[in-house]
Short mmCIF file of C-alpha atoms in Angstrom, two decimals:
data_model
loop_
_atom_site.label_atom_id
_atom_site.label_comp_id
_atom_site.label_asym_id
_atom_site.label_seq_id
_atom_site.Cartn_x
_atom_site.Cartn_y
_atom_site.Cartn_z
CA MET E 1 62.93 53.68 64.61
CA ASN E 2 66.47 53.33 63.12
CA LYS E 3 64.98 53.36 59.68
CA ASN E 4 63.20 56.54 59.83
CA PHE E 5 65.80 57.99 61.77
CA LYS E 6 68.58 56.93 59.11
CA LYS E 7 65.72 58.52 56.16
CA ALA E 8 66.63 61.51 58.12
CA SER E 9 70.10 61.69 58.11
CA GLU E 10 70.05 60.94 54.29
CA LEU E 11 67.20 63.90 53.89
CA LEU E 12 69.73 66.23 55.93
CA HIS E 13 72.96 65.46 53.83
CA LEU E 14 70.76 66.19 50.73
CA LYS E 15 69.77 69.14 51.99
CA ASN E 16 73.50 70.31 53.01
CA ASN E 17 75.52 68.95 50.48
CA ILE E 18 78.97 68.59 52.06
CA VAL E 19 80.85 69.76 49.10
CA VAL E 20 79.16 72.95 48.93
CA THR E 21 79.35 73.76 52.29
CA ASP E 22 83.07 73.43 52.86
CA GLU E 23 83.45 75.33 49.60
CA LEU E 24 81.69 77.85 51.36
CA LYS E 25 83.44 77.82 54.43
CA GLU E 26 87.12 77.83 52.22
CA LYS E 27 86.05 81.19 50.60
CA LEU E 28 85.07 82.90 54.19
CA LYS E 29 88.47 81.98 55.15
CA HIS E 30 89.97 83.18 52.11
CA LEU E 31 87.94 86.45 52.74
CA GLU E 32 89.25 86.57 56.25
CA ASN E 33 93.00 85.90 55.01
CA VAL E 34 92.65 88.27 52.23
CA ASN E 35 91.27 91.21 55.24
CA ILE E 36 94.87 90.64 57.48
CA SER E 37 97.09 90.65 54.44
CA GLU E 38 95.34 93.69 53.71
CA ILE E 39 95.99 95.39 56.73
CA HIS E 40 99.39 94.24 56.61
CA VAL E 41 100.30 95.38 53.51
CA SER E 42 98.63 98.95 54.19
CA SER E 43 100.50 98.99 57.94
CA LYS E 44 103.96 98.71 55.48
CA PRO E 45 105.11 102.36 55.94
CA SER E 46 106.62 103.86 52.58
CA ILE E 47 109.53 105.79 54.66
CA PRO E 48 112.81 104.23 55.31
CA LYS E 49 112.60 101.23 57.80
CA GLU E 50 113.46 102.67 61.45
CA SER E 51 115.24 100.50 64.12
CA TYR E 52 113.71 99.94 67.35
CA GLU E 53 115.07 99.66 70.98
CA ARG E 54 113.51 96.82 73.32
CA PRO E 55 113.08 98.13 76.77
CA SER E 56 114.78 96.69 79.78
CA ILE E 57 113.56 93.89 81.88
CA GLU E 58 114.06 96.67 84.94
CA THR E 59 112.09 99.15 82.71
CA LEU E 60 109.42 96.47 82.14
CA GLN E 61 109.20 95.42 86.19
CA LYS E 62 108.66 99.06 86.95
CA TYR E 63 105.55 99.83 84.70
CA VAL E 64 104.47 96.16 86.46
CA THR E 65 105.14 96.95 89.40
CA THR E 66 103.38 100.23 89.80
CA ALA E 67 100.22 99.30 88.04
CA LYS E 68 99.16 98.95 91.44
CA PRO E 69 98.81 101.52 94.62
CA LYS E 70 101.45 101.37 97.36
CA ASN E 71 98.52 100.94 99.86
CA THR E 72 97.40 98.33 98.30
CA LYS E 73 100.49 96.26 98.39
CA LYS E 74 100.57 97.17 101.95
CA ASN E 75 97.59 96.25 102.72
CA THR E 76 98.18 92.84 101.05
CA ARG E 77 101.37 91.64 102.60
CA LEU E 78 100.01 92.93 105.98
CA TRP E 79 97.09 90.76 105.79
CA PHE E 80 99.10 87.84 104.39
CA SER E 81 101.26 87.62 107.51
CA ARG E 82 98.42 88.15 109.87
CA PHE E 83 96.59 84.60 107.97
CA GLU E 84 100.29 83.46 107.86
CA GLU E 85 100.12 84.34 111.83
CA PHE E 86 97.23 82.77 112.90
CA VAL E 87 97.94 79.48 110.86
CA ASN E 88 101.55 79.26 112.27
CA ASP E 89 100.24 79.45 115.73
CA THR E 90 97.17 76.98 115.12
CA GLN E 91 98.38 74.77 112.72
CA PRO E 92 101.81 74.75 112.27
CA GLU E 93 102.81 71.69 110.26
CA VAL E 94 101.22 73.96 107.42
CA ASP E 95 103.02 75.91 105.21
CA LEU E 96 100.84 78.19 103.33
CA LEU E 97 103.18 78.84 100.74
CA THR E 98 103.15 75.46 99.39
CA LEU E 99 99.73 74.99 100.31
CA TYR E 100 97.87 74.40 96.81
CA ASP E 101 94.57 73.32 98.19
CA LYS E 102 91.53 75.00 98.01
CA LYS E 103 89.81 73.24 100.90
CA VAL E 104 92.26 73.42 103.17
CA ILE E 105 92.55 76.84 102.23
CA ALA E 106 88.89 77.59 102.53
CA MET E 107 88.51 75.46 105.86
CA LEU E 108 91.52 78.07 107.27
CA LEU E 109 90.13 81.20 106.25
CA CYS E 110 86.89 80.36 108.02
CA GLU E 111 88.59 79.88 111.51
CA PHE E 112 90.15 82.60 110.70
CA ILE E 113 87.73 85.13 110.12
CA VAL E 114 85.79 84.19 112.94
CA VAL E 115 88.81 84.49 115.71
CA ILE E 116 90.82 87.68 113.66
CA LYS E 117 91.35 90.86 116.47
CA THR E 118 93.52 93.99 116.00
CA ARG E 119 97.03 93.73 117.78
CA GLU E 120 94.64 95.82 120.63
CA LYS E 121 92.43 92.47 120.81
CA LYS E 122 89.63 94.56 119.81
CA ASP E 123 87.45 93.46 117.00
CA TYR E 124 87.85 94.65 113.05
CA LYS E 125 85.25 96.75 111.46
CA ALA E 126 83.21 94.84 109.31
CA ASN E 127 84.65 97.11 106.01
CA SER E 128 88.20 96.45 107.31
CA LEU E 129 88.17 92.71 107.99
CA TYR E 130 86.18 92.50 103.99
CA ASN E 131 89.19 94.50 102.87
CA GLY E 132 91.90 92.21 104.94
CA ILE E 133 90.01 89.11 102.70
CA CYS E 134 90.47 90.83 99.48
CA GLY E 135 94.43 91.37 100.56
CA ILE E 136 94.70 87.88 101.50
CA ASN E 137 92.94 87.00 98.16
CA ARG E 138 95.31 89.02 95.57
CA PHE E 139 98.31 87.44 97.48
CA TYR E 140 96.76 83.86 96.47
CA GLN E 141 96.06 85.22 93.03
CA GLU E 142 99.89 85.49 92.29
CA LEU E 143 101.16 82.26 94.22
CA PHE E 144 98.42 80.65 92.00
CA LYS E 145 98.92 82.20 88.80
CA ASP E 146 101.08 79.07 87.30
CA LYS E 147 98.61 76.79 88.53
CA GLU E 148 95.21 77.27 88.41
CA PRO E 149 92.47 80.40 88.46
CA PHE E 150 91.99 81.49 91.98
CA ASN E 151 89.48 83.53 93.82
CA ILE E 152 87.75 83.66 96.90
CA HIS E 153 84.81 85.69 95.80
CA GLU E 154 83.81 83.37 92.56
CA ASP E 155 85.62 79.90 93.63
CA PHE E 156 82.72 77.02 94.42
CA GLU E 157 85.32 75.78 96.89
CA PHE E 158 85.66 78.93 98.74
CA ARG E 159 81.54 79.04 99.44
CA ALA E 160 81.75 78.69 103.24
CA VAL E 161 84.51 81.04 103.36
CA ARG E 162 81.84 83.57 101.66
CA ASP E 163 79.00 83.02 103.98
CA THR E 164 81.30 82.90 107.29
CA LEU E 165 82.46 86.13 105.51
CA HIS E 166 78.66 87.82 105.45
CA THR E 167 78.15 86.43 108.83
CA ARG E 168 80.64 87.74 110.49
CA MET E 169 80.71 91.48 109.01
CA ILE E 170 76.77 91.29 110.07
CA GLU E 171 77.75 90.59 113.76
CA LEU E 172 80.60 93.02 113.83
CA GLU E 173 77.98 95.92 112.53
CA GLU E 174 75.71 94.89 115.50
CA ILE E 175 78.13 94.99 117.86
CA ASN E 176 79.98 98.67 119.32
CA ASN E 177 83.35 98.64 117.14
CA GLY E 178 81.49 97.56 114.20
CA LYS E 179 78.79 99.85 114.25
CA TYR E 180 78.78 102.74 111.85
CA ASN E 181 79.16 106.57 112.08
CA GLY E 182 77.01 107.82 109.29
CA ALA E 183 77.31 111.38 108.45
CA ASP E 184 75.87 114.21 110.29
CA ALA E 185 73.38 115.10 107.84
CA LEU E 186 71.91 118.64 107.60
CA THR E 187 68.19 118.95 108.89
CA ASP E 188 65.45 120.31 106.80
CA GLU E 189 65.37 123.26 109.14
CA GLU E 190 69.38 123.66 108.64
CA MET E 191 69.09 123.31 104.68
CA ILE E 192 66.37 126.07 104.85
CA LYS E 193 68.02 128.73 106.98
CA ILE E 194 71.94 128.10 104.24
CA PHE E 195 69.88 128.40 101.28
CA ASP E 196 68.19 131.84 102.67
CA HIS E 197 71.20 133.20 103.72
CA PRO E 198 71.94 136.60 101.76
CA ASP E 199 75.13 135.22 100.45
CA LEU E 200 73.18 131.96 98.94
CA SER E 201 70.48 134.41 96.99
CA ASN E 202 70.08 133.63 93.46
CA LYS E 203 69.61 137.02 92.46
CA THR E 204 72.98 137.45 92.99
CA PRO E 205 75.66 136.44 90.48
CA SER E 206 77.88 135.29 93.10
CA GLY E 207 74.79 133.77 95.84
CA LEU E 208 73.99 131.61 92.73
CA LEU E 209 77.11 130.29 92.32
CA ARG E 210 77.55 129.02 95.41
CA ARG E 211 73.91 128.08 95.56
CA VAL E 212 74.46 125.60 92.78
CA PHE E 213 77.34 124.40 94.68
CA LEU E 214 75.43 123.42 97.10
CA TRP E 215 72.58 121.97 95.14
CA VAL E 216 75.04 119.79 92.58
CA GLY E 217 76.34 118.55 96.35
CA CYS E 218 73.98 117.64 98.05
CA CYS E 219 72.02 115.95 95.21
CA THR E 220 75.05 114.04 93.68
CA ALA E 221 77.09 113.67 96.45
CA ARG E 222 80.13 114.14 94.48
CA ARG E 223 83.70 115.10 95.47
CA GLY E 224 86.89 115.64 94.71
CA GLY E 225 87.65 116.41 90.91
CA SER E 226 84.45 114.95 90.14
CA TYR E 227 83.04 117.73 91.97
CA TYR E 228 85.15 120.90 90.65
CA ASN E 229 85.59 119.16 87.24
CA ILE E 230 82.00 119.21 86.07
CA MET E 231 81.45 120.87 82.59
CA ALA E 232 78.81 123.12 81.65
CA GLU E 233 77.54 120.22 79.43
CA HIS E 234 77.53 117.68 81.45
CA PHE E 235 74.35 118.73 82.66
CA LYS E 236 71.48 117.25 80.40
CA GLU E 237 68.05 118.31 80.82
CA ARG E 238 65.13 116.05 81.05
CA ASP E 239 61.72 115.83 79.54
CA ASP E 240 60.56 115.66 83.21
CA GLY E 241 62.11 119.09 84.06
CA GLY E 242 64.98 117.38 86.00
CA PHE E 243 68.79 116.65 84.94
CA ASP E 244 71.05 114.08 83.93
CA THR E 245 74.53 114.87 84.84
CA ILE E 246 77.59 113.23 83.96
CA THR E 247 79.74 111.39 86.44
CA ILE E 248 83.64 111.96 85.71
CA HIS E 249 84.79 109.15 87.98
CA ASP E 250 83.70 107.64 91.91
CA LYS E 251 85.43 108.73 94.59
CA THR E 252 87.41 105.63 94.41
CA HIS E 253 88.86 106.35 90.92
CA GLN E 254 92.84 105.86 91.24
CA GLY E 255 93.45 106.31 87.23
CA GLY E 256 94.47 103.58 84.43
CA HIS E 257 93.51 100.62 83.02
CA TYR E 258 91.72 98.63 86.08
CA HIS E 259 89.48 101.54 87.25
CA ARG E 260 87.75 102.23 83.44
CA THR E 261 84.34 100.90 83.38
CA ASN E 262 83.27 98.12 80.86
CA SER E 263 80.47 100.34 79.39
CA ASN E 264 80.62 102.90 76.57
CA GLN E 265 78.12 104.55 78.27
CA PRO E 266 78.75 107.10 80.72
CA LEU E 267 77.84 107.09 84.41
CA THR E 268 75.00 109.55 85.12
CA HIS E 269 73.30 111.36 88.18
CA ILE E 270 69.48 111.94 88.41
CA ILE E 271 68.79 115.07 89.61
CA PRO E 272 65.07 115.04 89.73
CA PRO E 273 62.66 117.79 89.08
CA ASP E 274 61.29 120.41 91.73
CA GLU E 275 58.34 120.62 93.20
CA SER E 276 57.92 124.23 92.71
CA GLU E 277 58.45 126.04 89.08
CA GLU E 278 60.32 128.82 90.76
CA CYS E 279 62.88 127.10 93.12
CA GLY E 280 64.66 124.30 93.64
CA ALA E 281 67.96 122.44 92.22
CA CYS E 282 67.03 122.29 88.75
CA TYR E 283 65.53 126.03 88.67
CA ASP E 284 69.03 127.60 89.85
CA ILE E 285 70.75 125.03 87.70
CA ARG E 286 69.04 126.25 84.81
CA LYS E 287 69.47 129.94 85.83
CA HIS E 288 72.97 129.27 85.82
CA LEU E 289 73.46 127.54 82.93
CA ASN E 290 70.79 129.82 80.80
CA LEU E 291 72.59 133.43 82.24
CA ARG E 292 76.57 131.77 81.37
CA PRO E 293 78.31 133.97 78.93
CA LYS E 294 78.62 132.30 75.73
CA ASP E 295 82.35 132.45 75.53
CA ALA E 296 82.55 131.02 79.40
CA GLU E 297 85.23 128.80 80.28
CA LYS E 298 83.69 125.12 80.25
CA TYR E 299 83.92 124.27 83.47
CA PHE E 300 80.23 124.57 85.34
CA PHE E 301 81.76 126.43 88.87
CA PHE E 302 84.01 129.12 87.38
CA MET E 303 87.28 129.58 89.25
CA LEU E 304 87.34 131.82 92.11
CA ILE E 305 90.29 133.58 90.80
CA LYS E 306 87.57 134.66 87.61
CA ILE E 307 84.58 135.95 90.07
CA LEU E 308 85.13 139.42 89.12
CA LYS E 309 85.13 138.74 85.65
CA VAL E 310 82.26 136.30 85.97
CA ILE E 311 80.20 139.10 88.27
CA ILE E 312 80.23 141.72 85.24
CA PHE E 313 79.05 139.12 82.53
CA PHE E 314 76.91 138.11 85.07
CA LYS E 315 75.35 141.74 85.75
CA LYS E 316 74.88 142.37 82.18
CA SER E 317 72.75 139.30 81.57
CA TYR E 318 70.84 140.06 84.62
CA LEU E 319 69.96 143.47 83.45
CA LYS E 320 68.78 142.41 80.64
CA CYS E 321 66.51 139.11 82.05
CA ASN E 322 65.12 141.16 85.05
#
């Protein structure tokens, strides 16, 4: 067996001559260094040398400290203080600021999740409790940053914490204070009444504008800047007759590096095709896009201050089409 293995090893060495492979590696290293050298040379400006002023530590600190929203910092301080208060009362010999044992922290968190209530002795809502644990997690990530990674949502030491939190959140959703108050959705009858109203008629420019505004809101659940900043070019017609609409940002987007998506592809909502060829969301959106003047502004929804101009443009288009 050993003899056969030795022969196999010899054959491998014969097939891959070490001298040859090392030479190839050296050539590759040379090529990589040449690329770096070229970049370095090309980056040297031909203009006179410019002097730079280094920012002060106070200036840098300002940028670092303002990266997170004030409410996030406030929430972090609030929830860690509640956790510290709980530990000081139940385990006074434990100092959380000098405790770096994840298993001990995990046990304390499990106890905290089960018993914590508001100052008024009421149960927290499920989402509030979850956000609170996220705040404690943020605090510990700062505390542990010079020691080791810390993440309640991923580290295996906190499996029991995640299980406890999951069960407690389900429990809170089932009791009175944890019940979700869902949106008061429009009924089918109410939707019919709204779309049948003369002010939302797709036979007039202003009515069609209001109509597509409502359609987009109903179909994509947009709000704020993600709603009124949508562009006409963000609507891409699908082969099935529906539309793909590009999502500018979600409702919790706060700008900056941390709220960017990792994908280079934009997020999209799908507006499904209409059941009828003569009415529905896609019919009205398609009509709105087709009747837009060529020199219209880029926004899908025309601004209210320009409605008079829009009506004039649309009237001309309707006279041609109808």
